[in-house]
PDB file of C-alpha atoms in Angstrom:
ATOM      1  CA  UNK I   1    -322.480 -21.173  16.867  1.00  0.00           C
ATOM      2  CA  UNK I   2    -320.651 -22.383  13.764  1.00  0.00           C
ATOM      3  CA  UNK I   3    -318.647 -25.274  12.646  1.00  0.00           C
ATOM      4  CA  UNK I   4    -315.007 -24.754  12.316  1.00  0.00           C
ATOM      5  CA  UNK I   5    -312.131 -25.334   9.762  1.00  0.00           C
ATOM      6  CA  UNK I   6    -308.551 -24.876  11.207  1.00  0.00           C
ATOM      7  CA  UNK I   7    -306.469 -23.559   8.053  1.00  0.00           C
ATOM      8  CA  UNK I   8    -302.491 -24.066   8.078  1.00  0.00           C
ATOM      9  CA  UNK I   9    -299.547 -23.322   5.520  1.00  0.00           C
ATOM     10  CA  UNK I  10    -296.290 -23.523   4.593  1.00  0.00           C
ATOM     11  CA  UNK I  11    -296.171 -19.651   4.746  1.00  0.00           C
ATOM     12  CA  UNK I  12    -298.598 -18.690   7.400  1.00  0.00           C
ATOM     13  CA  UNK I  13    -302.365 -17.171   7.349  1.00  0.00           C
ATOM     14  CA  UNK I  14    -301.741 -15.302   4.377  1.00  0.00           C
ATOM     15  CA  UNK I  15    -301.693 -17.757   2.286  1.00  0.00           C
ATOM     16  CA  UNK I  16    -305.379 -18.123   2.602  1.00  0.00           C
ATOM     17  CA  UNK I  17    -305.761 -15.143   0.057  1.00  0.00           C
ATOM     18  CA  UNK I  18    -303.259 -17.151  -2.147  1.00  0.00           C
ATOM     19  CA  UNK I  19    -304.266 -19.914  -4.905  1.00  0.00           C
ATOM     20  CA  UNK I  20    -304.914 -22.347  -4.136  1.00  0.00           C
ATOM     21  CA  UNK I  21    -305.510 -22.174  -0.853  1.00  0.00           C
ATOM     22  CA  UNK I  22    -307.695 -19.074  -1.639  1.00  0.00           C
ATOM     23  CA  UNK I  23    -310.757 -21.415  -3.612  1.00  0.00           C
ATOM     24  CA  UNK I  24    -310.478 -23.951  -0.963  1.00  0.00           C
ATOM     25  CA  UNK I  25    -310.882 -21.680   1.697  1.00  0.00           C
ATOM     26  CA  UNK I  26    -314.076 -20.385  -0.550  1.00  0.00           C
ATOM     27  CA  UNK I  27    -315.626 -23.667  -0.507  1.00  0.00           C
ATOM     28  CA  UNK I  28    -314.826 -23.894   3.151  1.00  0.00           C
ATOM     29  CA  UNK I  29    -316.954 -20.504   3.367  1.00  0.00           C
ATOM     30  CA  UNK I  30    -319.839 -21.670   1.603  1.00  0.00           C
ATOM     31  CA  UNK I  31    -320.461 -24.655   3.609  1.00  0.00           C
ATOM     32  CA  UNK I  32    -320.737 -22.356   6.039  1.00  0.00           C
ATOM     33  CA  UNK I  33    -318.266 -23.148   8.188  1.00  0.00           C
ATOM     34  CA  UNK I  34    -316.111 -20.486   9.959  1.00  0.00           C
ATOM     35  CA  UNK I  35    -312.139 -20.556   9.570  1.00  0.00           C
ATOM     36  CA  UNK I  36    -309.169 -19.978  12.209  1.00  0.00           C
ATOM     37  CA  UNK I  37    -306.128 -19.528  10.141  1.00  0.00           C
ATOM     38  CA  UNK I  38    -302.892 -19.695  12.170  1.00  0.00           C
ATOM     39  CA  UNK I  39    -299.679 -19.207  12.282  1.00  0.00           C
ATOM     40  CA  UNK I  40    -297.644 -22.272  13.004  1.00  0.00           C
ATOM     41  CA  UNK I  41    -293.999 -21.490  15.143  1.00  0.00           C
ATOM     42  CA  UNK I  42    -291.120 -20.142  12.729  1.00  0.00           C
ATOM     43  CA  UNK I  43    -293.749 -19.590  10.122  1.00  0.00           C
ATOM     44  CA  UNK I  44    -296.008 -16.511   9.196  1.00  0.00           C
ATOM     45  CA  UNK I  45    -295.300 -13.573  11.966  1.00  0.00           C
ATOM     46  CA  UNK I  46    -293.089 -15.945  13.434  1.00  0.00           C
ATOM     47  CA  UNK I  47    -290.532 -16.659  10.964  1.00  0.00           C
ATOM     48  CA  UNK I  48    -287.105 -15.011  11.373  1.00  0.00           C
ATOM     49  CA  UNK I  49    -287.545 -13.807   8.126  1.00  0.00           C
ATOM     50  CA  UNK I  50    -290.729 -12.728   6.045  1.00  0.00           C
ATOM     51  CA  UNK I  51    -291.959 -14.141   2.872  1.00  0.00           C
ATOM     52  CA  UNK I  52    -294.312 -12.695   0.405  1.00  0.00           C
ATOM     53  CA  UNK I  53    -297.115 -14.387   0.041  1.00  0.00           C
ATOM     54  CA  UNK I  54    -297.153 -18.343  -1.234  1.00  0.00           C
ATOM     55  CA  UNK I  55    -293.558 -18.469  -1.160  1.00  0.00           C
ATOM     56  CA  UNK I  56    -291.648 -20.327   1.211  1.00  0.00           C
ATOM     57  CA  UNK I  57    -289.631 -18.900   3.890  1.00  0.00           C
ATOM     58  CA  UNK I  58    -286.117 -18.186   3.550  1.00  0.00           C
ATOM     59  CA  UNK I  59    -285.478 -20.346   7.026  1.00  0.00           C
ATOM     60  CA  UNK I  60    -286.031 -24.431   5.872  1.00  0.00           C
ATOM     61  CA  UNK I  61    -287.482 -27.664   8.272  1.00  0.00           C
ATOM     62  CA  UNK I  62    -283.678 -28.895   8.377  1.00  0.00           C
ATOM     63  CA  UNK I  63    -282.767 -25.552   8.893  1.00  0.00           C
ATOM     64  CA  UNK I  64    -285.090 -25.077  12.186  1.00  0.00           C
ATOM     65  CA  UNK I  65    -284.246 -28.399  13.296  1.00  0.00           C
ATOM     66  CA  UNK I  66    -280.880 -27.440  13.736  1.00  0.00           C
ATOM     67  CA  UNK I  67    -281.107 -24.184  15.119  1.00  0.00           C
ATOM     68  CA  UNK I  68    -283.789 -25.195  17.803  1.00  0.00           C
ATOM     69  CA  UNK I  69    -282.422 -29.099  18.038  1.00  0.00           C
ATOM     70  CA  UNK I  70    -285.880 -30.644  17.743  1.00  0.00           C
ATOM     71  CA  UNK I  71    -288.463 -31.244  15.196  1.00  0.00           C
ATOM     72  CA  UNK I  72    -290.298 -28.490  13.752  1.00  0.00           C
ATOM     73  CA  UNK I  73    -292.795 -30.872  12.251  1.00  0.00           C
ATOM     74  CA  UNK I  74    -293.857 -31.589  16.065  1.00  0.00           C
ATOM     75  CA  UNK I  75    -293.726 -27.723  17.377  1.00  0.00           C
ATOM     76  CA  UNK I  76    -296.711 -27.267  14.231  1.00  0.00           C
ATOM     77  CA  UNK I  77    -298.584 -30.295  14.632  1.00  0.00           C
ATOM     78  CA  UNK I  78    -298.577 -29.334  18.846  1.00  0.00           C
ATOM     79  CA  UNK I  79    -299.763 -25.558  17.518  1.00  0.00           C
ATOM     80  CA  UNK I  80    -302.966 -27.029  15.679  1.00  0.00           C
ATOM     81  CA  UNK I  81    -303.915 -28.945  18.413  1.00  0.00           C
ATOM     82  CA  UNK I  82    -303.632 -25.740  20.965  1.00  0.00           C
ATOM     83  CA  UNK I  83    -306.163 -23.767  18.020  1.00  0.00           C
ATOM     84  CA  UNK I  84    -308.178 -26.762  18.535  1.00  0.00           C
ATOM     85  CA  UNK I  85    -308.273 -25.712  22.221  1.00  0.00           C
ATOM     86  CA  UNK I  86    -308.530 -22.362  22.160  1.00  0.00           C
ATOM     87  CA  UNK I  87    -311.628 -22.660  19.786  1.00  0.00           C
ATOM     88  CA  UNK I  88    -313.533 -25.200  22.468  1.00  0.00           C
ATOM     89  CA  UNK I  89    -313.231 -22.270  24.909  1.00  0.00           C
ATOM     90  CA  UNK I  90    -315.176 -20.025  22.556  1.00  0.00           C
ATOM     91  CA  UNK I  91    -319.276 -19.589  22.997  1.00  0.00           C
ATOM     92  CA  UNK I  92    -319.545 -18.674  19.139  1.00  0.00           C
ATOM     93  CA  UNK I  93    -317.628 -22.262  18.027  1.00  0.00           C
ATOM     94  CA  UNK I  94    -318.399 -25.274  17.576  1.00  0.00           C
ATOM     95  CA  UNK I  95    -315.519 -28.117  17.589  1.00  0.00           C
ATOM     96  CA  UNK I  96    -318.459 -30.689  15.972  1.00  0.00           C
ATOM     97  CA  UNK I  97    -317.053 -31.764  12.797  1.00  0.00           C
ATOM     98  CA  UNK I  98    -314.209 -30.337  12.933  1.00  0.00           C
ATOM     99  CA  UNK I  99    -312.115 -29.773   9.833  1.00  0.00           C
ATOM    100  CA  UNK I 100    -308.102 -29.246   9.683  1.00  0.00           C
ATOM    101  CA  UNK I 101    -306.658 -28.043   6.389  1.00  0.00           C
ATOM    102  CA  UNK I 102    -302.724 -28.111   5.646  1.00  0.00           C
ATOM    103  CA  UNK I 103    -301.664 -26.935   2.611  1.00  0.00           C
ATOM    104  CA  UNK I 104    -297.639 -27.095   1.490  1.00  0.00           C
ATOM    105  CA  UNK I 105    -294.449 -28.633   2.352  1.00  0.00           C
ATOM    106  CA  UNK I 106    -294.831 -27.774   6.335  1.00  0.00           C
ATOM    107  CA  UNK I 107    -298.364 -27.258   7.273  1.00  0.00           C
ATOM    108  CA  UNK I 108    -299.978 -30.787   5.576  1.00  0.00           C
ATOM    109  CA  UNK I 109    -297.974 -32.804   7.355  1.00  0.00           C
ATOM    110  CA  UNK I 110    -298.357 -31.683  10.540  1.00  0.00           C
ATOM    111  CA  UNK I 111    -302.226 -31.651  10.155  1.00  0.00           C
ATOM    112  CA  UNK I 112    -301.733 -35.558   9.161  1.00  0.00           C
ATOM    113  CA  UNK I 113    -299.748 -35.445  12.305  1.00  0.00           C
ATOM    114  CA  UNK I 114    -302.495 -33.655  14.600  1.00  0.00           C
ATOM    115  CA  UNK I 115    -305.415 -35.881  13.427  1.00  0.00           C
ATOM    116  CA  UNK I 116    -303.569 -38.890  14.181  1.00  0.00           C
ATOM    117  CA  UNK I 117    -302.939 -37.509  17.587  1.00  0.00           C
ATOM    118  CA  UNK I 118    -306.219 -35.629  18.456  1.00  0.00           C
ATOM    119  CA  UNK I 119    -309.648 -37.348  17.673  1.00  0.00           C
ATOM    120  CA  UNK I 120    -311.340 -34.091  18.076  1.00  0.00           C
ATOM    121  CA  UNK I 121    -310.359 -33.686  14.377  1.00  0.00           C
ATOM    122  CA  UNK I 122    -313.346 -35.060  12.358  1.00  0.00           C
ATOM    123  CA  UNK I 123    -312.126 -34.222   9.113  1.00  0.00           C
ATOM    124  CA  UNK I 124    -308.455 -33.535   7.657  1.00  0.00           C
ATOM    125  CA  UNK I 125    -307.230 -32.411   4.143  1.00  0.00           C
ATOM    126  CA  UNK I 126    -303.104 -32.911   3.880  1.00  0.00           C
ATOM    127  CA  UNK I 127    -301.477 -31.903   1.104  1.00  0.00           C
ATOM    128  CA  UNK I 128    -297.723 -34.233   1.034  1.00  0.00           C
ATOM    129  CA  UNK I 129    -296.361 -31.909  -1.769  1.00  0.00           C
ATOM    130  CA  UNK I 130    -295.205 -35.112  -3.730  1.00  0.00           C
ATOM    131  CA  UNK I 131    -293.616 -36.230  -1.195  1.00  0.00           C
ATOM    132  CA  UNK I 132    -293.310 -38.443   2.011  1.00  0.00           C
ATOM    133  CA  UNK I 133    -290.835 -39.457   4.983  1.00  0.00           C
ATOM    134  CA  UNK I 134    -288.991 -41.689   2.838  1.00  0.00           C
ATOM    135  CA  UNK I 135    -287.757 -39.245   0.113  1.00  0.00           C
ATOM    136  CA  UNK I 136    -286.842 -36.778   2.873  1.00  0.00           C
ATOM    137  CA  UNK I 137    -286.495 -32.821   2.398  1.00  0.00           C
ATOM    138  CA  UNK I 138    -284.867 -32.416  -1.129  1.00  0.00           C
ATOM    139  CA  UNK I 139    -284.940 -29.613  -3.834  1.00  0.00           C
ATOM    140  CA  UNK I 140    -283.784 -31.808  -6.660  1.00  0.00           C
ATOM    141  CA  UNK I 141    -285.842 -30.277  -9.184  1.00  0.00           C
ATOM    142  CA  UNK I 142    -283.265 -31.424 -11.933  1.00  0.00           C
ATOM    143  CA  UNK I 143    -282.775 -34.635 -10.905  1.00  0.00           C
ATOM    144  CA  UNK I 144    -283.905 -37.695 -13.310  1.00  0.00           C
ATOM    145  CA  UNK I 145    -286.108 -39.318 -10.637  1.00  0.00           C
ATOM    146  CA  UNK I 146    -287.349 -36.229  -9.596  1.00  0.00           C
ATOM    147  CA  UNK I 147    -290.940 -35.020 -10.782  1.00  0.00           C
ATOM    148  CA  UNK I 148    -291.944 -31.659 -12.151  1.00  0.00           C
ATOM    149  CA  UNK I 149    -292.851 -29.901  -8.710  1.00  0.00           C
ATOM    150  CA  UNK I 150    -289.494 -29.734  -6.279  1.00  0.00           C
ATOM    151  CA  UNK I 151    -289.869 -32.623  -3.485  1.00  0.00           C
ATOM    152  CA  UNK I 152    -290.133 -31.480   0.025  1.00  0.00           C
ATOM    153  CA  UNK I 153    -290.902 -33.293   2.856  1.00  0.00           C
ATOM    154  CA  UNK I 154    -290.261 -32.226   6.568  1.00  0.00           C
ATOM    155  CA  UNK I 155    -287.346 -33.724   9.000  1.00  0.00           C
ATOM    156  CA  UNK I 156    -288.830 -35.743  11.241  1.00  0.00           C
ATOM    157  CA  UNK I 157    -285.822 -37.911  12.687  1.00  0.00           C
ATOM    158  CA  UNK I 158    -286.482 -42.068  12.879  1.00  0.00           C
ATOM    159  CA  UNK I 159    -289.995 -41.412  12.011  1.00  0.00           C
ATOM    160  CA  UNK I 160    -289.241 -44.631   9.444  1.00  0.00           C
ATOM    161  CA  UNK I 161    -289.052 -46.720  12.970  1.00  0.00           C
ATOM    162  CA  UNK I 162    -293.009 -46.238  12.865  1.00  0.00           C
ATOM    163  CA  UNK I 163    -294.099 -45.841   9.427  1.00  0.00           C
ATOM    164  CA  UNK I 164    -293.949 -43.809   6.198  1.00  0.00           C
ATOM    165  CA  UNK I 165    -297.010 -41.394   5.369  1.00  0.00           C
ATOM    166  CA  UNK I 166    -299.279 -44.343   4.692  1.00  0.00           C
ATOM    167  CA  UNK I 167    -298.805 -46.026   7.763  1.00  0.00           C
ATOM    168  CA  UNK I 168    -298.734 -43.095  10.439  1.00  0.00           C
ATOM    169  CA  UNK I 169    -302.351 -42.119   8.636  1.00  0.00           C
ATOM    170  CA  UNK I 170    -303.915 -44.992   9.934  1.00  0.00           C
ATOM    171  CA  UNK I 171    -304.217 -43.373  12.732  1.00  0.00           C
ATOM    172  CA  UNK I 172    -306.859 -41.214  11.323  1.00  0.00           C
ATOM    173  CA  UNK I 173    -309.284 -44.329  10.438  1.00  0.00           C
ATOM    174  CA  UNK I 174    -312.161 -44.163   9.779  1.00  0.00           C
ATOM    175  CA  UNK I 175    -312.388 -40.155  10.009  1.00  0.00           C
ATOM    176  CA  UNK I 176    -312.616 -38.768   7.085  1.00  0.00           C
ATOM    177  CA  UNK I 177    -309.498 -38.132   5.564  1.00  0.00           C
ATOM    178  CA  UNK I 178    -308.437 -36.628   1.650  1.00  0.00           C
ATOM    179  CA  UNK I 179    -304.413 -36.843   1.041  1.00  0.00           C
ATOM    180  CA  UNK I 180    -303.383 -34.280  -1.380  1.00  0.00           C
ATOM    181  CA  UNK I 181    -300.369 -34.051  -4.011  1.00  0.00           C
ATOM    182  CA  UNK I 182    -299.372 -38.009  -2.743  1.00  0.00           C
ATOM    183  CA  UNK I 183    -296.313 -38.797  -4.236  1.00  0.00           C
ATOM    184  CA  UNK I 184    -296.544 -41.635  -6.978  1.00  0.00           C
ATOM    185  CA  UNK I 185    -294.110 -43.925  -5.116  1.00  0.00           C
ATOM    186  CA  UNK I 186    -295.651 -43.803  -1.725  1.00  0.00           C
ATOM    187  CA  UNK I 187    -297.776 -46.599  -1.070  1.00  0.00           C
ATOM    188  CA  UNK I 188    -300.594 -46.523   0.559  1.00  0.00           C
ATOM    189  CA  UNK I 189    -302.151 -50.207   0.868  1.00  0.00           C
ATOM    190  CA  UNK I 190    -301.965 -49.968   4.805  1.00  0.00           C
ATOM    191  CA  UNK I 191    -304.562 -46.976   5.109  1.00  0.00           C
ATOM    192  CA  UNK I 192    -306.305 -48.309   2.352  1.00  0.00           C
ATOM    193  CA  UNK I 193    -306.538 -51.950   3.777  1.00  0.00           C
ATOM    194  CA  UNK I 194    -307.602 -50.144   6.897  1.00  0.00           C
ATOM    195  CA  UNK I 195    -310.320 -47.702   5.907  1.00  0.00           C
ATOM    196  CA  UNK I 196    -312.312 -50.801   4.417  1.00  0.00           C
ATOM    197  CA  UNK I 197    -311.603 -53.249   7.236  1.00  0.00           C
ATOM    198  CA  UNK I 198    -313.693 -50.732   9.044  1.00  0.00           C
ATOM    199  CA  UNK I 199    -316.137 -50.031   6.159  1.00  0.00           C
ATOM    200  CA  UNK I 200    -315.131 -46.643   5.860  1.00  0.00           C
ATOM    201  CA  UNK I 201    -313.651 -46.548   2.120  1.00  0.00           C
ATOM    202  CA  UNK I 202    -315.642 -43.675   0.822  1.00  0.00           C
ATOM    203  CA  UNK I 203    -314.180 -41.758   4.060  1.00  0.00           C
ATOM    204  CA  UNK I 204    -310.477 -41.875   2.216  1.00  0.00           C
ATOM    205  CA  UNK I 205    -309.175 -39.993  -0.862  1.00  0.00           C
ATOM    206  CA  UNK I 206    -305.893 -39.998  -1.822  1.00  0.00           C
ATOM    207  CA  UNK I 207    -304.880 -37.498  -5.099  1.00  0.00           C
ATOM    208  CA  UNK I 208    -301.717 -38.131  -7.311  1.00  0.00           C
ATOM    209  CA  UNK I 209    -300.761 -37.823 -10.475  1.00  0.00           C
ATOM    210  CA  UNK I 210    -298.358 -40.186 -12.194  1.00  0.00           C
ATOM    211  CA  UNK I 211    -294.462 -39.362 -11.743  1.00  0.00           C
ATOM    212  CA  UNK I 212    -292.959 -36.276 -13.936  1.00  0.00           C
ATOM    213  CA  UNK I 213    -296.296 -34.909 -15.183  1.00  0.00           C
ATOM    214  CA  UNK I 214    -298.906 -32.997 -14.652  1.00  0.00           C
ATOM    215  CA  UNK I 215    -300.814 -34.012 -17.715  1.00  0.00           C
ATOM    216  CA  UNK I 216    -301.834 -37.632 -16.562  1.00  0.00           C
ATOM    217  CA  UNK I 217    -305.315 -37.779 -14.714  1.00  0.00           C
ATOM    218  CA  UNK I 218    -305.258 -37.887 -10.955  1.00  0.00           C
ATOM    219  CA  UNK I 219    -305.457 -41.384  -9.452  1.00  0.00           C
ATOM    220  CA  UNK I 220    -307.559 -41.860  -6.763  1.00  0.00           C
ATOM    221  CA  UNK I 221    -307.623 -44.625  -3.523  1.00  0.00           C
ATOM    222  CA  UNK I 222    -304.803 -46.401  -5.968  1.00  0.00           C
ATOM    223  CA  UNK I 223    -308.299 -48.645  -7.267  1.00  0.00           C
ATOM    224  CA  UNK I 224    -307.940 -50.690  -4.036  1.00  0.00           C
ATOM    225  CA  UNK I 225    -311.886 -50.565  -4.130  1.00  0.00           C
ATOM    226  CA  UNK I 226    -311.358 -53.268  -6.995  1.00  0.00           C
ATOM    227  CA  UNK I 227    -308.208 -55.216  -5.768  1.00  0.00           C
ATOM    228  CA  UNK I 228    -304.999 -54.380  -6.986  1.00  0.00           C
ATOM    229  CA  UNK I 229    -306.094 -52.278 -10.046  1.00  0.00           C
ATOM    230  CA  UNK I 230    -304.222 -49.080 -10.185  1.00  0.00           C
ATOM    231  CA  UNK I 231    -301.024 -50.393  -8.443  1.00  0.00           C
ATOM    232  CA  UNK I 232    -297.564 -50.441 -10.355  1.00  0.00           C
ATOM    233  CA  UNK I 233    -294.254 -52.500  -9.871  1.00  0.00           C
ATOM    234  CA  UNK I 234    -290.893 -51.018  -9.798  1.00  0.00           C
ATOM    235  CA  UNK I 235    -290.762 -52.147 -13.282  1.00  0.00           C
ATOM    236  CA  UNK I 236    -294.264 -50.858 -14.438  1.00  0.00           C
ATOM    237  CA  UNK I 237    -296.154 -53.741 -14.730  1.00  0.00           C
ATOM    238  CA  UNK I 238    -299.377 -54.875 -12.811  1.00  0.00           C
ATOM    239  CA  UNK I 239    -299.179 -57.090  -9.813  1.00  0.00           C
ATOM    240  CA  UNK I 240    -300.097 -60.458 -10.081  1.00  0.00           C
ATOM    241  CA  UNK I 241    -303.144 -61.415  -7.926  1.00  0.00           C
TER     242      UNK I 241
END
């Protein structure tokens, strides 16, 4: 019986031959964990129209929202949970520690999404793309606020009601939880605050890199392990304590 790792991307399970997905599915491996790598709806087999490999599908979130007039961000986060299922029924896996992995534009989110839903998950790794609810799906890659990467973030209608990306991962407290690609402007004090309220601060990791570059050094928890440190104002400077 092994311990699992639920894999999910922006262009189905192929990906997982793909960098990086590929190495992090390696590490996965050595660990020795097992991996179920799915398809979520309108991605992978199921997309209306086939991608090679790491790209992204021809067929958008806005674009499946429309088409099928509800969120596709809730059709994937529903399809993890239903792998989650299917593996409990299985003699040769274990759902002990279990791990979800989403990795680009479609597939992170929804695994935030499904951990915050389903406490069977144990462990989730979300990568936001440099993104979050607020910006919403764009591919402004030329415009001045924009950073290097294009921004995409899935159509999830009045999410804002409840919370941006740092607020709806609460829900994940105090699992262990690693946010990937987190967009600079997003703020994340409320997940923060809350992982060490319940003394579970080494559980959270949260990966950015300062806006328009890839050349500054990832930070990490925004410093809120020593107060404010690592925060920014609107107009750059350090907030007062």
């Amino acid at each position: 019986v092994k311990k699992m790792a639920v894999v999910a991307s922006a262009n189905g399970k192929n990906d997982v031959f793909v960098e990086p997905l590929h190495s992090m599915c390696q590490a996965i491996l050595k660990e020795g964990r097992a991996i179920l790598a799915i398809d979520q709806r309108l991605r992978g087999e199921w997309a209306f129209t086939v991608s090679p490999p790491g790209q992204i599908p021809a067929l958008d979130w806005q674009g499946n929202v429309r088409v099928w007039g509800r969120p596709e961000l809730g059709m994937a986060a529903h399809d993890i949970r239903a792998a989650i299922t299917w593996l409990g029924t299985r003699k040769d896996c274990s759902t002990e520690s279990l791990r979800v992995v989403g990795s680009g534009h479609t597939a992170g989110y929804a695994a935030l999404l499904a951990a915050g839903l389903d406490e069977r998950i144990q462990e989730c790794m979300a990568d936001l793309n440099h993104s979050d609810f607020s910006e919403g799906f764009s591919d402004r890659s030329t415009a001045p606020t924009a950073p290097t990467c294009l921004k995409r973030a899935p159509v999830l209608h009045r999410i804002l009601r409840y919370g941006d990306v740092g607020e709806i991962a609460v829900l994940v407290a105090p699992r262990k939880l690693k946010l990937l690609n987190a967009n600079p402007r997003t703020s994340f004090q409320t997940v923060e605050a809350a992982y060490q309220f319940l003394g579970a601060a080494k559980q959270l990791t949260i990966q950015r890199k300062e806006d328009g570059a890839g050349r500054e050094a990832a930070v990490v928890n925004g410093g809120f392990e020593e107060g404010t440190k690592g925060w920014k104002c609107d107009d750059g400077s350090s907030p007062a304590l």
